[in-house]
Structures are given as C-alpha cells and as structure tokens.
Short mmCIF file of C-alpha atoms in Angstrom, two decimals:
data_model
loop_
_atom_site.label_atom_id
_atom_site.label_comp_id
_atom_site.label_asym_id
_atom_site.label_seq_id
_atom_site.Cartn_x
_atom_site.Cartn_y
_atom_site.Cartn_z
CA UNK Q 1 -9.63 -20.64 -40.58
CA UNK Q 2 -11.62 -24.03 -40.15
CA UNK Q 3 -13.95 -24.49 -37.22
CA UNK Q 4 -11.72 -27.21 -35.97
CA UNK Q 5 -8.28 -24.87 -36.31
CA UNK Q 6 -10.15 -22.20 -34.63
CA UNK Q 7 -11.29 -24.56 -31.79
CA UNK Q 8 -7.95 -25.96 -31.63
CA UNK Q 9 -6.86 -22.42 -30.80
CA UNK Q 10 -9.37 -21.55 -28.26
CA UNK Q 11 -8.59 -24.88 -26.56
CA UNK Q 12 -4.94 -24.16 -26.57
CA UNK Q 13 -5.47 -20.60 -25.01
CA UNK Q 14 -7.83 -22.52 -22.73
CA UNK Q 15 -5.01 -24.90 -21.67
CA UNK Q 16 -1.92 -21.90 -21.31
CA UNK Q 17 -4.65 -19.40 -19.07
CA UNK Q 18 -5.73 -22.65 -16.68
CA UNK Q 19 -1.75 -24.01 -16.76
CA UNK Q 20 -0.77 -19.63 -15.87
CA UNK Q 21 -3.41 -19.55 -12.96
CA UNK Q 22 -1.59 -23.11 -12.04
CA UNK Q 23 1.77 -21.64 -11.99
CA UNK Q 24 0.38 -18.32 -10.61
CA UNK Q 25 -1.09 -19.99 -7.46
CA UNK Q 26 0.61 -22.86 -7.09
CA UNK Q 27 -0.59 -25.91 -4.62
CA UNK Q 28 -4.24 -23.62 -3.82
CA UNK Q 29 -4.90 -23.93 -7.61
CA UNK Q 30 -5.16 -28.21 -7.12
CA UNK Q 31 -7.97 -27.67 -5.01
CA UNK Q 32 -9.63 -24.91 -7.36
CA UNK Q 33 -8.87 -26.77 -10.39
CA UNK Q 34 -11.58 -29.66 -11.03
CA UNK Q 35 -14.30 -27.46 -10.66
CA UNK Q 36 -12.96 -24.93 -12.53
CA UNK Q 37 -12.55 -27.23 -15.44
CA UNK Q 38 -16.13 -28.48 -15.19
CA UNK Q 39 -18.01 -25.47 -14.05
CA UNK Q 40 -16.15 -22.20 -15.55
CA UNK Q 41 -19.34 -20.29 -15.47
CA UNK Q 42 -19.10 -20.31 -11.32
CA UNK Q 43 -15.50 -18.73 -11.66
CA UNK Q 44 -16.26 -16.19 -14.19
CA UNK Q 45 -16.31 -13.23 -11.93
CA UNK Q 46 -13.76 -14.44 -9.66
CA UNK Q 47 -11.93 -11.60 -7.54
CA UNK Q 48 -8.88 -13.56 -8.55
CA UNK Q 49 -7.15 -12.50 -12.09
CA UNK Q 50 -5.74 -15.75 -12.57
CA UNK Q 51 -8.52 -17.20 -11.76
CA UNK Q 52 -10.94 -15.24 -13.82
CA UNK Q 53 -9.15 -15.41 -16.52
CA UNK Q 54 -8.75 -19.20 -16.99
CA UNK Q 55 -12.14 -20.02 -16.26
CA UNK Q 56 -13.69 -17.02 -19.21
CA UNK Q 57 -10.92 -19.05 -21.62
CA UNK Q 58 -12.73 -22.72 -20.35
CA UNK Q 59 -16.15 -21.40 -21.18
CA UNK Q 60 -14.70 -20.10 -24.02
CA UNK Q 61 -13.47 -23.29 -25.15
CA UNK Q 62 -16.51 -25.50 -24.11
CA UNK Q 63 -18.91 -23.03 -25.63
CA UNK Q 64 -17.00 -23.24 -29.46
CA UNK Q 65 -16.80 -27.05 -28.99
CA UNK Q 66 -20.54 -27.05 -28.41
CA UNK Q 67 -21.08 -24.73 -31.16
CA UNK Q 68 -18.90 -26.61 -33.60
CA UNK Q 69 -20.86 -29.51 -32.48
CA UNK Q 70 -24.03 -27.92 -33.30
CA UNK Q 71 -24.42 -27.67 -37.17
CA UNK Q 72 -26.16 -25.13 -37.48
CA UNK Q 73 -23.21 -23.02 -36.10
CA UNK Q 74 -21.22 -21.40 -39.39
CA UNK Q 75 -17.71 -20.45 -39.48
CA UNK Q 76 -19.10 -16.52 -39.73
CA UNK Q 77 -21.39 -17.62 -36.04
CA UNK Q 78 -17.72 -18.67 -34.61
CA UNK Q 79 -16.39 -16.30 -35.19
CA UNK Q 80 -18.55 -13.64 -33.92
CA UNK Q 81 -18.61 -15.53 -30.87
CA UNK Q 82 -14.95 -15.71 -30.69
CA UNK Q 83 -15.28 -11.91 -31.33
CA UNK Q 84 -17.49 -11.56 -28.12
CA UNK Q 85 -15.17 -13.60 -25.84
CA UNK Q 86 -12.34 -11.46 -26.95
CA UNK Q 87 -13.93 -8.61 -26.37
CA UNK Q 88 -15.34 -9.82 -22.98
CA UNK Q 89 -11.84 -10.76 -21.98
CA UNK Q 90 -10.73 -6.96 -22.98
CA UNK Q 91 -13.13 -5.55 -20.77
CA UNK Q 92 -12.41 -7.77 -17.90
CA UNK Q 93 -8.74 -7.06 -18.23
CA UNK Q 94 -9.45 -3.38 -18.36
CA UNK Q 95 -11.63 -3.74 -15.56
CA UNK Q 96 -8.58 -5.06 -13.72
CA UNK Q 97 -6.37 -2.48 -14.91
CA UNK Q 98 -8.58 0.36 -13.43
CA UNK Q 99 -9.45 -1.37 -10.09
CA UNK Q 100 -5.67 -1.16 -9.56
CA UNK Q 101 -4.80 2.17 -10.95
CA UNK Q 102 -7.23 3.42 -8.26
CA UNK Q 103 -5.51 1.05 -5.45
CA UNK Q 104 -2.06 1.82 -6.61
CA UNK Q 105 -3.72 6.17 -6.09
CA UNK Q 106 -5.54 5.15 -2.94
CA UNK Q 107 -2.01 3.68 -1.69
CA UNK Q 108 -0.09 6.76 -3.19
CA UNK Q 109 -2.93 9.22 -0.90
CA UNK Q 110 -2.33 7.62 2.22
CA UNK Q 111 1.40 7.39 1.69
CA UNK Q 112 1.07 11.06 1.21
CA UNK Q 113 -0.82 11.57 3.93
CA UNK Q 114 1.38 9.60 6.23
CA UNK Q 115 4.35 11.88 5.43
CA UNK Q 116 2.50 14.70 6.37
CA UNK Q 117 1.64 13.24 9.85
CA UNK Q 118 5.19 12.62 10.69
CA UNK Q 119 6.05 16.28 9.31
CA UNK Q 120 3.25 17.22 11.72
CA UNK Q 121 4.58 15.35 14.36
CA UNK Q 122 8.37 16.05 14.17
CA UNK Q 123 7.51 19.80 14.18
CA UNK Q 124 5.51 19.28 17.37
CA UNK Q 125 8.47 17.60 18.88
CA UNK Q 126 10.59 19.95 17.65
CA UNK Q 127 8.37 22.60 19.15
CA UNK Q 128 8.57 20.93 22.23
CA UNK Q 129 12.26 20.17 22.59
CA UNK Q 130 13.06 24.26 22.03
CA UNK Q 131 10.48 25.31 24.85
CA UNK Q 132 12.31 23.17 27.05
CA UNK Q 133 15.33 24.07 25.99
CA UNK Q 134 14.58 27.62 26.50
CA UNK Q 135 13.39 26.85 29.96
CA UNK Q 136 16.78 24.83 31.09
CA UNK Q 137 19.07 27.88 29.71
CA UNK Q 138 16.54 30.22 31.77
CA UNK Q 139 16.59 28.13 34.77
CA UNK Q 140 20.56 27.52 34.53
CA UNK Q 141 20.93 31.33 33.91
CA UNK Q 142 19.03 31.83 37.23
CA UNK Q 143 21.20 29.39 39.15
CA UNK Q 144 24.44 31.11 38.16
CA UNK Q 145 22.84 34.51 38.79
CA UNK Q 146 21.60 33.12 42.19
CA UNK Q 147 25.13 31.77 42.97
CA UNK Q 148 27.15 34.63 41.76
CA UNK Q 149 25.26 36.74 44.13
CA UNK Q 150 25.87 34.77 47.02
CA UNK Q 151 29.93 34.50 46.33
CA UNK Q 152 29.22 38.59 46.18
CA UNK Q 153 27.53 38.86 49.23
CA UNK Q 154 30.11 36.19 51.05
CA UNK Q 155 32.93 37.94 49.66
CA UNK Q 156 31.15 41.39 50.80
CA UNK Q 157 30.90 39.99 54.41
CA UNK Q 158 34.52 38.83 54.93
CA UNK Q 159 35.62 42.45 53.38
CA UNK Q 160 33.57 44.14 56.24
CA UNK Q 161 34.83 41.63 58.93
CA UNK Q 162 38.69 42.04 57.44
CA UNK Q 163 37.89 46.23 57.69
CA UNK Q 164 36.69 45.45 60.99
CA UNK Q 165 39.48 43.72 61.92
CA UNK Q 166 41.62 46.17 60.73
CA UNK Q 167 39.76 48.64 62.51
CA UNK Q 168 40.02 46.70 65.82
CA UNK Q 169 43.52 46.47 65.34
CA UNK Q 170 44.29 50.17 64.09
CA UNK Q 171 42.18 51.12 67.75
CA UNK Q 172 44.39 48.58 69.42
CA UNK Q 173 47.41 50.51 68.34
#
C-alpha cells in the first residue's frame, strides 16, 4: 500500500466516523463540528462515543497527512502509526464496552433490588389487610353474639310475662 492509498483510507474513515457522529447527533453535531475538524486533540476523550470516535479518526487523518508530508516518514513509520491508532481506537472502544457492561449490571442491581422492595412491601400490606380482617370477623362475631343474646333475653322476658299472664288468669278462674 502507497503512503497516499493509505492516507486516502485514513481520510475516508476520517470522513464516515465525523459524517456517523453527524447522523448520530443530528442538529447538536453543527455546533460541535468546526472545532472538531480543526482541533480533534480537544475531543479525544470526549464522554460522547460518537464524538470520541470521530475526532481520534481526524487526528488520525491529520497526523498521516503530516507524516506523509514529512519525508523522512517511510511507508514501514505509517504504518506503525496506523498500527497505534488502531490499536488506540480498540482500547477506547473496549473502554466503552466495559463502562456499559457495568451500567447495563448497575441497572440490572437496582432493578433487582426494586422488586424486592415491592415484594417487601406487598407482604406488609398483605400483613396488614389480614390483621384487620381478623379484627372485623372478631368484632362482627361479637355483634351477633351481643344481639343474639338480647333477642334471648327479650324472648325470655315475654315467656315469663305470658306465664304470668297465664298464671293471673289460671288464679282468676
């Protein structure tokens, strides 16, 4: 591969990762993109992927143009430096891999522990909802007791006043 086919290929990836952050952000990327294109080193570390990522492929690009400019750069010096930005990028993307495998477990822990609060919580309730049940049942059973034994002791009365009437009237005879 000649230096200019290999800079022609680091300038295309350049091009694709600053037109994907475009696409990826949309209208906030306009306001981003000037200075990304003249200062890439200031975005490098960018807590934005998209962002991140097209700026590493500007430097990228801008540092092979300057080294194909410089003649003492060889096509073996381009591409270990095309070697390092790969790797660099591969790092950065695993970087960004891990930081959300451990959101995506921090998210799964608190989901977790969620469920277990409203478990928690709909025993309590359900705790609460037989005790009171219990006591209703307890306080109807007393009522009915309460008002069976006063039909009894009504029905007791007019059975004595009947016999006494009887009695009265049996005398009477």
């Amino acid at each position: 591969m000649s230096n200019s086919a290999g800079i022609s290929t680091i300038a295309a990836d350049s091009e694709a990762a600053v037109a994907a952050a475009g696409a990826g952000l949309g209208p906030l990327f306009g306001s981003i993109q000037p200075h990304l294109l003249e200062t890439p080193q200031n975005f490098i570390d960018d807590p934005v992927p998209l962002i991140a990522k097209a700026a590493s492929a500007r430097l990228a690009y801008l540092d092979a143009e300057r080294a194909a400019n410089d003649k003492s750069m060889t096509p073996a010096a381009l591409k270990r430096f095309t070697d390092r930005e790969i790797e660099r990028m591969e790092e950065a993307q695993a970087g960004f891999e891990l930081r959300v495998a451990e959101r995506v477990t921090t998210l799964e822990r608190r989901c977790e522990a969620g469920e277990e609060a409203v478990h928690a919580a709909v025993e309590r309730c359900g705790e609460r909802l037989l005790t009171q049940t219990k006591l209703l049942a307890a306080e109807l059973h007393e009522r009915s007791a309460a008002e069976q034994c006063e039909k009894l002791a009504a029905m007791a009365t007019r059975f004595e006043l009947a016999q006494t009437a009887a009695a009265a009237a049996a005398a009477a005879l």
